[in-house]
XYZ file of C-alpha atoms in Angstrom:
784
model
C -11.650 47.699 -10.748
C -14.419 49.475 -9.080
C -15.080 51.542 -12.063
C -14.730 48.883 -14.662
C -16.976 46.760 -13.057
C -19.906 49.857 -12.899
C -19.498 50.715 -16.587
C -20.021 46.772 -17.358
C -23.181 46.888 -15.515
C -24.234 50.145 -16.596
C -23.704 48.882 -20.227
C -25.714 45.862 -19.579
C -28.552 47.774 -17.861
C -29.069 48.774 -20.986
C -29.603 45.455 -22.735
C -30.777 42.376 -21.629
C -29.663 38.820 -22.032
C -32.263 37.686 -24.176
C -31.553 41.054 -26.339
C -27.638 39.934 -26.796
C -28.627 36.101 -27.627
C -31.070 37.256 -30.463
C -30.248 36.630 -34.163
C -30.978 40.115 -35.191
C -27.934 42.137 -36.647
C -29.258 45.343 -36.081
C -30.045 44.956 -32.732
C -26.386 43.098 -31.913
C -25.032 46.026 -32.980
C -26.288 48.583 -30.224
C -23.622 47.121 -27.648
C -20.175 48.925 -28.698
C -16.743 46.985 -28.652
C -15.705 49.293 -25.879
C -18.087 47.762 -23.223
C -17.691 44.256 -24.491
C -13.972 44.627 -23.661
C -14.979 46.782 -20.159
C -17.190 43.576 -19.729
C -14.732 40.771 -20.242
C -11.962 42.748 -18.036
C -14.624 42.562 -15.471
C -15.556 39.076 -15.832
C -11.667 37.959 -15.829
C -11.283 39.883 -12.863
C -14.302 38.347 -11.046
C -12.823 34.723 -11.877
C -9.507 35.703 -10.359
C -11.273 37.115 -7.384
C -13.519 33.272 -6.905
C -9.907 31.621 -7.372
C -7.948 33.737 -4.785
C -10.771 34.523 -2.491
C -9.666 31.999 0.139
C -6.283 33.691 0.590
C -7.942 37.473 1.337
C -7.623 38.372 5.026
C -11.273 39.106 5.555
C -13.743 37.674 7.698
C -15.766 34.591 6.958
C -18.908 36.520 6.323
C -17.461 39.215 3.985
C -16.050 36.166 1.812
C -19.213 34.590 1.735
C -20.861 37.932 0.337
C -18.551 38.727 -2.316
C -17.970 35.090 -3.418
C -21.821 34.886 -4.098
C -21.623 38.354 -5.864
C -18.991 37.657 -7.844
C -20.241 33.869 -8.812
C -24.074 35.873 -9.771
C -21.416 38.007 -12.034
C -19.967 35.532 -13.848
C -22.965 33.558 -14.320
C -24.713 36.015 -15.482
C -22.484 38.027 -18.296
C -20.215 35.255 -19.201
C -22.341 34.064 -21.855
C -22.412 37.323 -23.705
C -18.922 37.605 -24.575
C -18.837 36.391 -27.905
C -19.377 38.369 -31.059
C -22.319 37.969 -33.536
C -23.898 35.407 -34.538
C -21.492 33.002 -32.401
C -23.166 34.647 -29.258
C -25.138 31.669 -29.002
C -22.715 29.067 -29.470
C -20.314 30.764 -27.288
C -22.935 30.867 -24.363
C -23.581 27.107 -25.153
C -19.829 26.687 -24.962
C -19.318 28.086 -21.551
C -22.424 25.965 -20.350
C -21.291 22.873 -21.280
C -17.484 23.994 -19.906
C -19.126 24.517 -16.466
C -21.141 21.229 -16.881
C -17.854 18.987 -17.767
C -15.571 20.754 -14.905
C -18.651 19.861 -12.557
C -18.659 16.227 -14.141
C -15.048 15.941 -13.518
C -15.408 17.184 -9.933
C -17.925 14.595 -9.220
C -16.467 11.830 -10.969
C -13.274 12.538 -8.843
C -14.914 12.322 -5.731
C -16.937 9.118 -6.652
C -13.746 7.663 -7.216
C -12.381 8.680 -4.144
C -15.552 7.407 -2.324
C -15.215 4.097 -4.038
C -11.612 3.146 -2.603
C -12.396 0.117 -1.037
C -12.225 0.457 2.929
C -10.489 4.175 2.759
C -12.681 5.366 5.824
C -11.924 2.343 7.926
C -8.037 2.818 7.373
C -8.375 6.236 7.916
C -9.824 6.004 11.142
C -7.384 3.164 12.288
C -4.595 5.377 11.487
C -5.641 8.582 13.588
C -6.132 5.971 16.433
C -2.969 3.460 16.074
C -0.520 5.887 13.915
C 0.725 4.964 10.788
C 2.527 1.741 11.261
C -0.939 -0.547 11.750
C -2.429 1.599 8.940
C 0.429 0.353 6.407
C -1.105 -3.628 7.219
C -4.480 -2.650 6.212
C -2.736 -0.714 3.458
C -1.081 -3.491 2.479
C -3.654 -6.085 2.965
C -6.071 -3.989 0.439
C -3.390 -3.794 -2.114
C -3.175 -7.530 -1.907
C -7.111 -8.139 -2.332
C -6.798 -6.240 -5.778
C -3.626 -8.252 -6.596
C -5.620 -11.563 -6.065
C -8.736 -10.215 -8.056
C -6.916 -9.814 -11.203
C -5.623 -13.452 -10.648
C -9.152 -15.101 -9.665
C -10.164 -13.360 -13.005
C -7.609 -14.706 -15.020
C -8.422 -18.122 -13.749
C -11.959 -17.942 -13.213
C -12.568 -16.195 -16.831
C -9.908 -18.404 -18.601
C -9.757 -21.974 -17.071
C -12.902 -22.643 -15.126
C -15.659 -21.146 -17.264
C -14.512 -22.451 -20.725
C -13.855 -26.176 -18.895
C -17.429 -26.039 -17.058
C -19.463 -24.461 -20.401
C -17.634 -26.065 -23.152
C -16.086 -29.214 -21.787
C -17.223 -32.507 -21.082
C -19.740 -32.704 -18.455
C -19.599 -34.868 -14.958
C -19.863 -38.311 -15.278
C -18.311 -38.523 -19.127
C -15.124 -40.029 -18.679
C -13.021 -41.517 -16.003
C -11.057 -38.053 -14.748
C -14.764 -36.532 -14.309
C -16.498 -39.106 -12.503
C -16.022 -40.187 -8.430
C -14.589 -43.962 -8.619
C -17.261 -46.710 -7.155
C -15.299 -47.537 -3.954
C -15.546 -43.246 -2.950
C -19.249 -42.893 -4.012
C -20.733 -43.831 -0.574
C -18.571 -41.299 1.288
C -18.536 -38.669 -1.438
C -21.124 -36.334 -0.078
C -20.081 -36.520 3.910
C -18.888 -32.926 5.672
C -15.689 -34.753 6.468
C -14.890 -35.485 2.971
C -15.747 -32.373 1.493
C -13.984 -30.478 4.086
C -11.149 -32.360 3.029
C -11.665 -31.732 -0.445
C -12.195 -34.810 -1.563
C -14.805 -36.758 -2.850
C -17.030 -34.634 -4.935
C -14.969 -31.370 -4.515
C -11.694 -33.563 -5.823
C -13.391 -34.457 -9.073
C -14.370 -30.744 -10.088
C -13.063 -27.739 -11.828
C -11.286 -26.814 -8.413
C -8.412 -29.145 -9.349
C -5.980 -29.972 -12.075
C -7.064 -33.689 -12.459
C -10.773 -32.683 -13.844
C -9.564 -31.027 -16.729
C -9.515 -32.715 -20.121
C -6.701 -32.948 -22.532
C -8.626 -32.357 -25.844
C -6.663 -29.408 -27.711
C -9.701 -27.612 -28.384
C -13.365 -27.665 -26.712
C -16.724 -25.979 -27.624
C -18.172 -24.424 -30.536
C -15.320 -21.525 -30.241
C -12.647 -24.169 -30.634
C -11.097 -22.676 -27.498
C -7.552 -23.915 -26.917
C -8.021 -24.995 -23.277
C -4.800 -26.799 -22.306
C -2.779 -24.054 -23.994
C -5.082 -21.558 -21.863
C -4.058 -23.313 -18.754
C -0.328 -23.315 -18.914
C -0.446 -19.554 -20.375
C -2.712 -18.438 -17.608
C -0.293 -20.473 -14.955
C 2.730 -18.353 -16.390
C 1.057 -15.374 -16.753
C -0.129 -15.325 -13.234
C 3.449 -15.202 -12.082
C 4.774 -12.474 -14.431
C 1.858 -10.488 -13.633
C 2.732 -10.278 -10.167
C 6.287 -9.651 -10.970
C 5.278 -6.878 -13.234
C 2.991 -5.370 -10.554
C 5.450 -6.015 -7.519
C 8.212 -4.074 -9.043
C 6.375 -1.376 -10.438
C 4.815 -0.336 -7.281
C 8.625 -0.811 -5.505
C 9.755 1.661 -8.403
C 6.609 3.650 -7.350
C 7.524 3.792 -3.888
C 11.334 4.752 -4.314
C 9.756 7.677 -6.579
C 7.358 8.701 -3.731
C 10.438 9.506 -1.035
C 11.641 12.369 -2.558
C 13.992 14.521 -1.081
C 14.318 17.381 1.535
C 14.832 17.299 4.905
C 11.709 16.463 7.242
C 13.678 16.790 10.218
C 13.932 20.474 9.677
C 11.413 22.460 11.931
C 9.354 19.387 12.435
C 7.231 20.698 15.756
C 6.418 23.843 14.088
C 5.066 22.366 11.532
C 2.856 20.233 12.827
C 1.594 22.748 15.833
C 0.651 25.179 12.803
C -0.136 23.260 9.563
C -1.846 19.969 10.785
C -5.279 20.924 11.296
C -7.876 20.750 8.672
C -10.086 24.119 8.906
C -12.766 22.874 6.425
C -13.698 19.879 8.603
C -17.685 20.321 9.718
C -18.047 16.656 10.808
C -17.821 16.473 14.573
C -16.746 12.654 13.979
C -14.256 13.607 11.256
C -12.987 16.206 13.668
C -12.766 14.019 16.733
C -10.717 11.651 14.358
C -8.381 13.934 13.005
C -7.620 15.365 16.579
C -6.847 11.837 17.368
C -4.537 11.408 14.075
C -3.121 14.782 15.466
C -2.161 13.333 18.905
C -0.407 9.830 17.551
C 1.585 11.990 15.211
C 3.009 14.384 17.841
C 3.558 11.057 19.858
C 5.607 9.639 16.994
C 7.407 12.702 16.449
C 8.423 13.046 20.280
C 9.581 9.165 20.308
C 11.455 9.525 16.794
C 13.244 12.748 19.160
C 13.962 10.667 21.951
C 15.367 7.964 20.248
C 17.770 10.199 18.591
C 18.902 11.593 21.739
C 19.168 8.588 23.783
C 22.720 7.468 25.342
C 22.766 3.743 25.824
C 25.295 1.341 27.192
C 27.152 0.005 24.159
C 28.659 -3.265 25.725
C 25.722 -4.256 27.588
C 23.453 -3.606 24.483
C 25.564 -5.541 22.181
C 25.839 -8.547 24.580
C 22.026 -8.870 24.587
C 21.412 -8.769 20.996
C 23.831 -11.433 20.637
C 21.740 -13.262 23.221
C 18.718 -12.429 21.371
C 20.115 -13.661 17.614
C 20.990 -17.047 19.277
C 17.701 -17.593 21.194
C 16.046 -16.786 17.626
C 18.701 -18.865 15.496
C 17.463 -22.062 18.110
C 13.850 -21.553 17.928
C 14.281 -21.561 13.988
C 16.189 -25.131 13.936
C 13.430 -26.455 16.447
C 11.056 -25.510 14.238
C 12.959 -27.004 11.061
C 13.686 -30.304 12.860
C 9.722 -30.452 14.127
C 8.781 -30.091 10.437
C 11.049 -32.661 9.383
C 9.782 -34.836 12.069
C 6.048 -34.568 11.259
C 6.564 -35.073 7.426
C 8.383 -38.325 8.085
C 5.719 -39.124 10.005
C 3.171 -38.093 7.435
C 4.616 -40.040 4.813
C 4.690 -43.546 7.107
C 1.381 -42.965 7.644
C 1.006 -42.471 3.600
C 2.627 -45.641 2.720
C 0.477 -47.758 5.603
C -2.781 -46.012 4.348
C -4.188 -43.436 5.755
C -7.514 -44.582 6.084
C -6.197 -46.725 9.282
C -5.533 -43.067 11.041
C -7.378 -40.533 12.449
C -7.977 -36.540 11.900
C -5.100 -35.514 13.283
C -2.510 -37.980 11.922
C -4.056 -36.887 8.203
C -3.894 -33.286 8.650
C -0.703 -33.238 11.630
C 1.897 -31.436 8.597
C -0.555 -28.277 8.076
C -1.761 -28.063 12.050
C 1.754 -27.798 13.111
C 2.726 -25.592 10.486
C -0.221 -23.631 11.469
C 0.630 -24.101 15.264
C 4.394 -23.001 14.774
C 3.035 -19.592 12.547
C 0.838 -18.666 15.509
C 3.328 -19.194 18.730
C 6.616 -18.380 17.314
C 6.372 -14.773 16.275
C 5.093 -14.445 19.837
C 8.531 -15.669 21.195
C 10.190 -13.633 18.588
C 8.593 -10.383 19.904
C 9.507 -11.783 23.306
C 13.363 -11.869 22.438
C 13.116 -8.656 20.608
C 12.605 -7.263 23.787
C 16.436 -7.820 24.582
C 17.655 -5.726 21.752
C 16.292 -2.247 22.425
C 16.136 -1.215 18.824
C 14.213 2.000 17.501
C 10.592 0.379 17.154
C 11.178 0.530 13.234
C 14.063 -1.147 13.323
C 12.596 -3.792 15.728
C 9.888 -4.347 13.329
C 12.522 -4.793 10.383
C 14.335 -7.875 12.636
C 11.265 -9.210 13.495
C 9.703 -9.476 9.947
C 13.006 -11.267 9.057
C 12.960 -13.646 11.501
C 9.420 -14.860 10.606
C 10.077 -14.463 7.284
C 12.860 -17.362 7.933
C 10.727 -19.322 9.924
C 7.763 -19.235 7.087
C 10.108 -19.865 4.174
C 11.904 -22.963 6.498
C 8.601 -24.187 7.070
C 7.252 -23.637 3.345
C 10.505 -25.158 1.970
C 10.536 -28.175 4.208
C 6.904 -28.842 3.325
C 7.659 -28.536 -0.685
C 10.599 -31.240 -0.135
C 7.589 -33.667 1.661
C 5.669 -32.776 -1.215
C 8.632 -33.390 -3.926
C 9.100 -37.338 -1.981
C 5.245 -38.056 -1.848
C 4.972 -37.111 -5.689
C 7.637 -39.615 -6.243
C 6.129 -42.122 -4.630
C 3.005 -41.232 -6.753
C 5.077 -41.409 -9.745
C 6.179 -45.064 -8.817
C 2.913 -45.846 -7.903
C 1.521 -44.833 -11.566
C 4.104 -47.199 -13.154
C 2.129 -49.774 -11.583
C -1.103 -48.603 -12.262
C -0.206 -48.435 -15.987
C 0.722 -51.853 -16.156
C -2.504 -53.087 -14.213
C -4.493 -50.919 -16.870
C -2.651 -52.550 -19.661
C -4.203 -56.528 -18.365
C -7.243 -54.943 -17.504
C -7.830 -53.195 -21.075
C -6.796 -56.534 -22.619
C -8.822 -58.420 -20.732
C -12.217 -56.752 -21.400
C -12.295 -57.813 -25.324
C -13.728 -61.163 -25.906
C -10.865 -62.242 -27.894
C -8.193 -61.834 -25.786
C -8.751 -65.435 -24.402
C -10.427 -67.306 -27.200
C -8.647 -65.620 -30.019
C -11.599 -63.646 -31.341
C -10.245 -60.544 -31.956
C -13.066 -58.963 -33.928
C -15.716 -58.725 -30.917
C -16.481 -54.833 -29.539
C -14.780 -53.834 -26.321
C -17.247 -54.169 -23.185
C -18.925 -50.743 -22.248
C -17.761 -49.788 -18.799
C -18.980 -47.902 -16.146
C -16.516 -44.264 -15.860
C -16.483 -45.199 -11.999
C -15.293 -48.522 -12.612
C -12.479 -47.855 -14.771
C -8.977 -47.944 -12.678
C -7.258 -44.660 -12.512
C -3.934 -43.546 -11.684
C -3.235 -41.534 -8.607
C -2.899 -38.159 -10.250
C 0.052 -36.138 -8.309
C -1.095 -32.655 -9.816
C -4.776 -32.921 -7.907
C -3.004 -34.623 -4.323
C -0.445 -31.503 -4.662
C -3.068 -29.015 -5.182
C -5.521 -30.625 -2.428
C -2.399 -29.672 -0.065
C -2.243 -26.359 -0.917
C -5.990 -25.779 -0.310
C -5.667 -27.825 3.131
C -2.698 -25.494 4.353
C -4.665 -22.139 3.251
C -8.017 -23.374 4.677
C -6.274 -24.154 8.197
C -3.958 -21.014 8.182
C -7.466 -18.978 7.492
C -9.054 -20.672 10.332
C -6.215 -20.665 12.844
C -6.016 -16.827 11.990
C -9.778 -16.190 12.834
C -9.971 -18.466 15.732
C -6.718 -16.190 17.007
C -8.512 -13.513 17.175
C -11.562 -14.374 18.202
C -10.469 -16.437 21.261
C -7.233 -14.505 21.435
C -7.957 -11.014 21.335
C -11.360 -10.555 21.940
C -11.737 -12.883 24.816
C -8.659 -11.042 26.632
C -9.833 -7.794 26.222
C -13.689 -8.881 27.561
C -11.744 -10.848 30.581
C -9.885 -7.325 31.322
C -12.848 -5.075 30.475
C -15.396 -6.624 33.019
C -13.316 -8.611 35.597
C -11.035 -5.189 36.238
C -13.362 -4.171 38.812
C -12.971 -7.149 40.840
C -9.277 -7.957 40.703
C -6.272 -7.611 42.977
C -4.387 -5.336 40.479
C -5.148 -3.427 37.745
C -5.735 -5.671 34.449
C -5.688 -2.528 31.886
C -2.209 -1.395 32.902
C -0.833 -4.410 34.754
C -0.989 -7.947 33.421
C -2.481 -9.433 31.186
C -4.058 -5.592 29.932
C -5.325 -5.559 26.418
C -3.441 -6.569 23.228
C -1.503 -4.475 20.952
C -2.231 -5.194 16.977
C 0.853 -7.506 15.711
C 2.118 -5.612 13.015
C 4.738 -8.136 11.932
C 3.024 -11.576 12.534
C -0.097 -10.003 10.332
C 2.271 -8.611 7.583
C 4.386 -12.082 7.217
C 1.211 -14.079 7.411
C -0.504 -12.544 4.225
C 3.111 -12.780 2.637
C 3.112 -16.456 3.350
C 0.048 -17.086 2.485
C 0.244 -15.345 -1.177
C 3.712 -17.524 -1.526
C 1.317 -20.309 -1.044
C -1.603 -19.103 -3.763
C 1.073 -18.498 -6.308
C 2.876 -22.079 -6.133
C -0.504 -23.897 -5.781
C -2.592 -21.998 -8.167
C -1.281 -23.816 -11.182
C -2.705 -27.005 -9.401
C -5.793 -25.895 -7.794
C -7.124 -22.971 -9.840
C -9.741 -22.579 -7.112
C -7.079 -21.156 -4.557
C -7.394 -17.629 -6.039
C -10.872 -17.066 -5.053
C -10.365 -18.566 -1.600
C -7.571 -15.999 -1.288
C -10.069 -13.293 -1.935
C -12.525 -14.636 0.487
C -10.076 -15.023 2.916
C -8.962 -11.283 2.367
C -11.919 -9.638 2.419
C -13.176 -11.344 5.499
C -10.014 -10.323 7.082
C -10.607 -6.592 6.550
C -13.666 -6.675 8.302
C -12.712 -9.044 10.905
C -9.274 -7.450 11.762
C -10.885 -3.945 11.183
C -13.594 -4.828 14.060
C -10.878 -6.420 15.981
C -8.144 -3.620 16.224
C -10.615 -1.018 17.046
C -12.584 -3.122 19.502
C -10.203 -5.333 21.523
C -6.595 -3.762 20.656
C -5.140 -0.445 22.077
C -2.021 1.489 20.355
C 1.436 0.567 20.679
C 3.577 1.641 23.688
C 5.749 3.314 22.123
C 4.233 4.529 18.548
C 6.568 4.869 15.599
C 5.926 6.564 12.315
C 6.427 4.332 9.474
C 8.633 4.697 6.333
C 7.097 6.585 3.788
C 7.586 3.985 1.382
C 6.297 -0.141 2.203
C 9.295 -0.927 0.125
C 10.204 -3.011 2.765
C 7.152 -5.162 2.844
C 7.191 -5.410 -0.922
C 10.991 -6.720 -1.366
C 9.719 -9.763 1.411
C 7.358 -10.060 -1.088
C 9.013 -10.050 -4.404
C 11.516 -12.483 -2.717
C 8.732 -14.978 -1.829
C 7.450 -14.317 -5.414
C 10.800 -15.775 -6.541
C 10.483 -18.694 -4.256
C 7.197 -19.465 -4.976
C 7.800 -19.530 -8.735
C 10.930 -22.170 -8.645
C 8.724 -25.140 -7.813
C 6.246 -24.390 -10.234
C 8.389 -23.448 -12.982
C 10.774 -26.902 -12.220
C 7.475 -28.838 -12.666
C 6.282 -27.630 -15.434
C 9.856 -28.400 -17.357
C 11.105 -31.188 -15.817
C 8.571 -33.401 -14.477
C 6.050 -35.569 -16.624
C 2.464 -34.955 -16.135
C 0.029 -37.954 -15.060
C -1.185 -39.967 -17.684
C -4.975 -40.460 -17.011
C -5.703 -36.680 -15.422
C -5.299 -33.204 -16.342
C -5.041 -31.134 -19.220
C -1.379 -32.268 -19.872
C -1.896 -36.201 -19.875
C -0.239 -37.950 -22.642
C 2.420 -35.478 -22.801
C 6.316 -35.960 -21.925
C 6.302 -32.268 -20.520
C 3.849 -29.574 -19.779
C 5.176 -27.205 -21.664
C 4.757 -29.380 -24.910
C 1.033 -27.892 -25.292
C 3.040 -24.252 -26.951
C 4.756 -26.550 -29.109
C 1.438 -28.680 -30.549
C -0.070 -25.395 -30.778
C 2.712 -23.937 -32.883
C 2.823 -27.026 -35.418
C -1.091 -26.576 -35.806
C -2.165 -23.441 -35.533
C 0.799 -21.267 -37.016
C 2.898 -21.468 -40.314
C 6.166 -23.315 -40.362
C 8.432 -20.517 -40.393
C 6.790 -19.133 -37.627
C 7.299 -22.442 -35.332
C 10.939 -22.364 -37.102
C 11.716 -18.775 -35.452
C 10.596 -19.533 -32.309
C 12.663 -22.894 -31.768
C 15.374 -20.510 -33.173
C 14.426 -17.956 -30.368
C 14.255 -20.840 -27.658
C 17.766 -22.258 -28.552
C 19.776 -21.809 -25.252
C 22.958 -20.287 -27.394
C 20.562 -17.276 -27.892
C 18.552 -17.188 -24.245
C 21.736 -17.484 -22.285
C 23.455 -14.533 -23.676
C 19.870 -12.385 -23.441
C 19.695 -13.631 -19.785
C 23.891 -12.262 -19.245
C 23.058 -9.028 -20.839
C 19.855 -8.388 -18.812
C 21.778 -9.271 -15.549
C 24.528 -6.453 -16.543
C 22.061 -4.415 -17.378
C 20.308 -4.463 -13.983
C 23.944 -4.330 -12.233
C 24.650 -1.077 -14.295
C 21.496 0.353 -13.505
C 21.777 -0.496 -9.718
C 25.158 1.019 -9.843
C 24.157 4.025 -11.462
C 21.305 4.697 -9.009
C 23.532 4.161 -5.979
C 25.796 6.532 -7.521
C 23.186 9.305 -8.241
C 21.730 8.570 -4.570
C 25.020 8.992 -2.856
C 25.410 12.087 -4.791
C 21.844 13.651 -3.482
C 22.852 12.500 0.003
C 26.372 14.365 -0.489
C 24.356 17.222 -2.117
C 21.985 17.148 0.815
C 24.567 17.568 3.450
C 26.317 20.432 2.027
C 22.837 22.075 1.538
C 22.705 21.612 5.139
C 26.034 22.910 6.251
C 25.509 25.804 3.982
C 22.300 26.561 6.001
C 24.099 26.286 9.369
C 26.795 28.598 8.170
C 24.135 31.009 6.795
C 22.685 31.229 10.032
C 25.864 31.680 12.235
C 26.746 34.740 9.827
C 23.601 36.065 10.433
C 24.084 35.809 14.171
C 27.519 37.057 13.861
C 26.157 40.129 11.846
C 23.349 40.802 13.910
C 25.486 41.234 16.681
C 27.876 43.389 15.183
C 25.208 45.346 14.614
C 23.971 45.563 18.199
C 27.237 46.332 19.199
C 27.456 49.208 16.826
C 24.246 50.915 18.167
C 25.192 51.128 21.453
C 25.178 54.155 22.830
C 28.335 55.835 24.145
C 28.314 56.659 28.024
C 28.684 60.020 28.206
C 27.292 61.768 31.431
C 27.303 64.970 29.763
C 24.910 63.992 26.964
C 22.852 62.286 29.742
C 22.805 65.439 31.762
C 22.214 67.711 28.772
C 19.371 65.417 27.875
C 17.806 65.834 31.566
C 18.041 61.913 31.565
C 19.402 59.968 34.757
C 22.764 58.508 34.372
C 21.906 54.573 34.972
C 23.075 51.476 32.897
C 19.334 50.523 31.703
C 18.457 53.701 30.408
C 20.906 53.319 27.476
C 18.167 51.352 25.285
C 15.350 54.415 26.086
C 13.611 55.671 23.052
C 14.680 59.452 23.372
C 18.346 58.485 22.721
C 17.215 56.329 19.375
C 15.385 59.355 18.533
C 18.715 61.372 18.803
C 20.584 58.720 16.918
C 17.941 58.657 14.393
C 17.997 62.778 14.008
C 21.738 62.650 13.727
C 22.102 60.169 11.269
C 19.304 62.134 9.401
C 21.360 64.858 9.165
C 24.442 63.629 8.287
C 22.572 62.141 5.555
C 20.736 65.330 4.402
C 24.251 67.221 4.302
C 26.116 64.639 2.146
C 28.628 63.445 4.435
C 27.084 60.159 5.097
C 25.232 58.896 1.938
C 25.227 54.950 3.586
C 21.914 53.864 4.518
C 21.272 53.601 8.639
C 21.897 50.748 10.171
C 18.852 49.021 12.016
C 19.808 48.739 15.649
C 18.911 45.458 17.214
C 17.662 46.562 20.461
C 15.172 46.004 22.927
C 11.835 47.522 22.244
C 10.536 50.323 24.627
C 7.426 50.140 26.828
C 4.222 49.648 25.520
C 3.543 52.677 23.541
C 1.328 52.949 20.744
C 2.516 54.629 17.874
C 1.012 57.826 16.140
C -2.349 56.951 14.371
C -3.067 53.684 16.624
C -4.819 55.493 19.178
C -8.230 55.175 16.962
C -7.045 51.804 15.771
C -8.286 48.838 18.282
C -6.088 46.114 16.746
C -3.034 48.686 17.371
C -4.079 48.731 21.068
C -1.345 47.601 23.775
C 1.465 46.821 20.972
C 4.746 48.499 21.291
C 6.134 51.618 18.977
C 7.980 50.943 16.878
C 12.093 52.005 16.930
C 12.721 55.320 15.429
C 15.460 54.092 13.510
C 13.422 51.293 12.084
C 11.147 53.644 11.326
C 13.886 55.982 9.512
C 14.941 52.593 7.325
C 11.652 51.822 6.103
C 11.104 55.533 4.634
């Protein structure tokens, strides 16, 4: 290689770069093809050296020098490898290829740097473990989903109505009633999402039922319906896709083999140059060792099975009692709220108007803590305990949510009964507006009435949207107050009063708080379920949730680093978050049911919303098909929507899902069986290797012959049997037998204890070999 590089450099000493890139054919012929081939081989060798220089066992200074020389050589001579008139084009192509590779590398670095909150999550993972970091990764994923939902509702529903629809005050549904105008801008009214907030694009009732709006002829009712259903369909697709991706990322292999050895020798990143990054990496490695040690302790732990079963049954009984008490309390409060609504909420105070929301928020704040205390009786592995905790809190939130929905359905029925009375009164009121109603003159024009004086119906859709917005805002405030008044004040008290207290506050009671993973994860899932259910009636909900998640990331990152301490039992999160995703998929399914039920079954309000005047909300689709599509397309759609075709299609889908699920389970069982067989085979190979080595060691033991010892001049002692002299004799004897043809088998390697610290031949001048034991002669002969 050195001769090749020398020839290439001599060839290019005769001509310069400008000479090679010139257009003169007479000058180009002065370099021979042989020299060009040598140069090309030299450039390729230099490229291979640059790619593999990190694997060379050289000092860093030598690596840097060689790398710099190789890069200069490639940069200088690579562009001259073209032939004839193509040299300039080849040089230009090489230059553009380098710039393109640099752009790709820079773009990849830029894309990595653009991942939101990546460094914050890495810092939290290094200090608190992967279990706490998994919550923040889940929160970031939820933030991305809600950004898409916000873009759909804002761009396809709110903006078209605000820009192309009728302005505020033009029609009754876009005007605050005169009786409410005096208090419409008060802070208490706006905080309750009434007044001007109620009659705005934030809620369902503000939107007009005109089929097309603006000069673009935008189909607003159709867009409203399709966006409401499209957000649910998109959420289903993303959640299922993420679950499939996590399942594929799990992979196979045995992570329990040589776990501590891999962590010991491969954990550190030698490219770290920042002291703060090095500290974070050190903390991360320490935390990972704690996680692995805990895993090993849990696998080897012995326990009293009878006592454990009794405590777990007791814990489940207490959890069921808590869930039952919570459900009864919600039911009692909902019944009280219906009574207050019938008597008139203006006769009651703030607590009575918001009693349901506050009770649900308080239950969501205190019940997870009670479940955490109950879970201490079960003595599960931390990961299993987390799943039980998540399941119990999920049952609590789900029961509260559906109790709230039952209350809303009762209130919707009351509003619909009130709507019938209002429709009858409006008929009489409209008739009285004509001058000829009483006098018999039916040709007189109607009286112009201000939109704020027109009587209107209760609009149950806006009422449902207001309830979901209030519940979301109260949940946000409860979460923030819990962080500030709970974790932060407790940490300040422990920090500054520990010096003058009777006992150690940091290691005793109350100590610093641990990050509540289960409560925070279930809070996210429960809040997202409310967003999915309420965004059809309140298009502003995705925007509120985006703001909540954005502020929650910063506030909770600050709280966990400032106020919390790592868990006493640090454990490693599973490689996939499919447990979180399974709960999210379940809550998405349960959130879709009320929305679909109201769209298909309940008639919309007669004087508010984009579907007013229609029998059902989905009539906007049939109206669009009749007016904007050919007759044959509408006929095909009616045939496709026939239950006789839909039911068999659903049955085929269910059967396909069942078949794929059964197939995946069979493949999983086969993989587990193959993994067990491989593990058993590896253990069997270890046993065979151990027996073979023991047999070789027994055959290599010298025969206790005192004559040979006396003839050799060595003392007849037991510990001298492993001396190097006997090994030399045995090796010499084997060599003689092999040379005479009596023994054609290769010499066996004796597994013996190495002799004393004696440097081998040629090691006296090598400082690295000083102090190393000599290689046994029989092994030397075997290597020869």
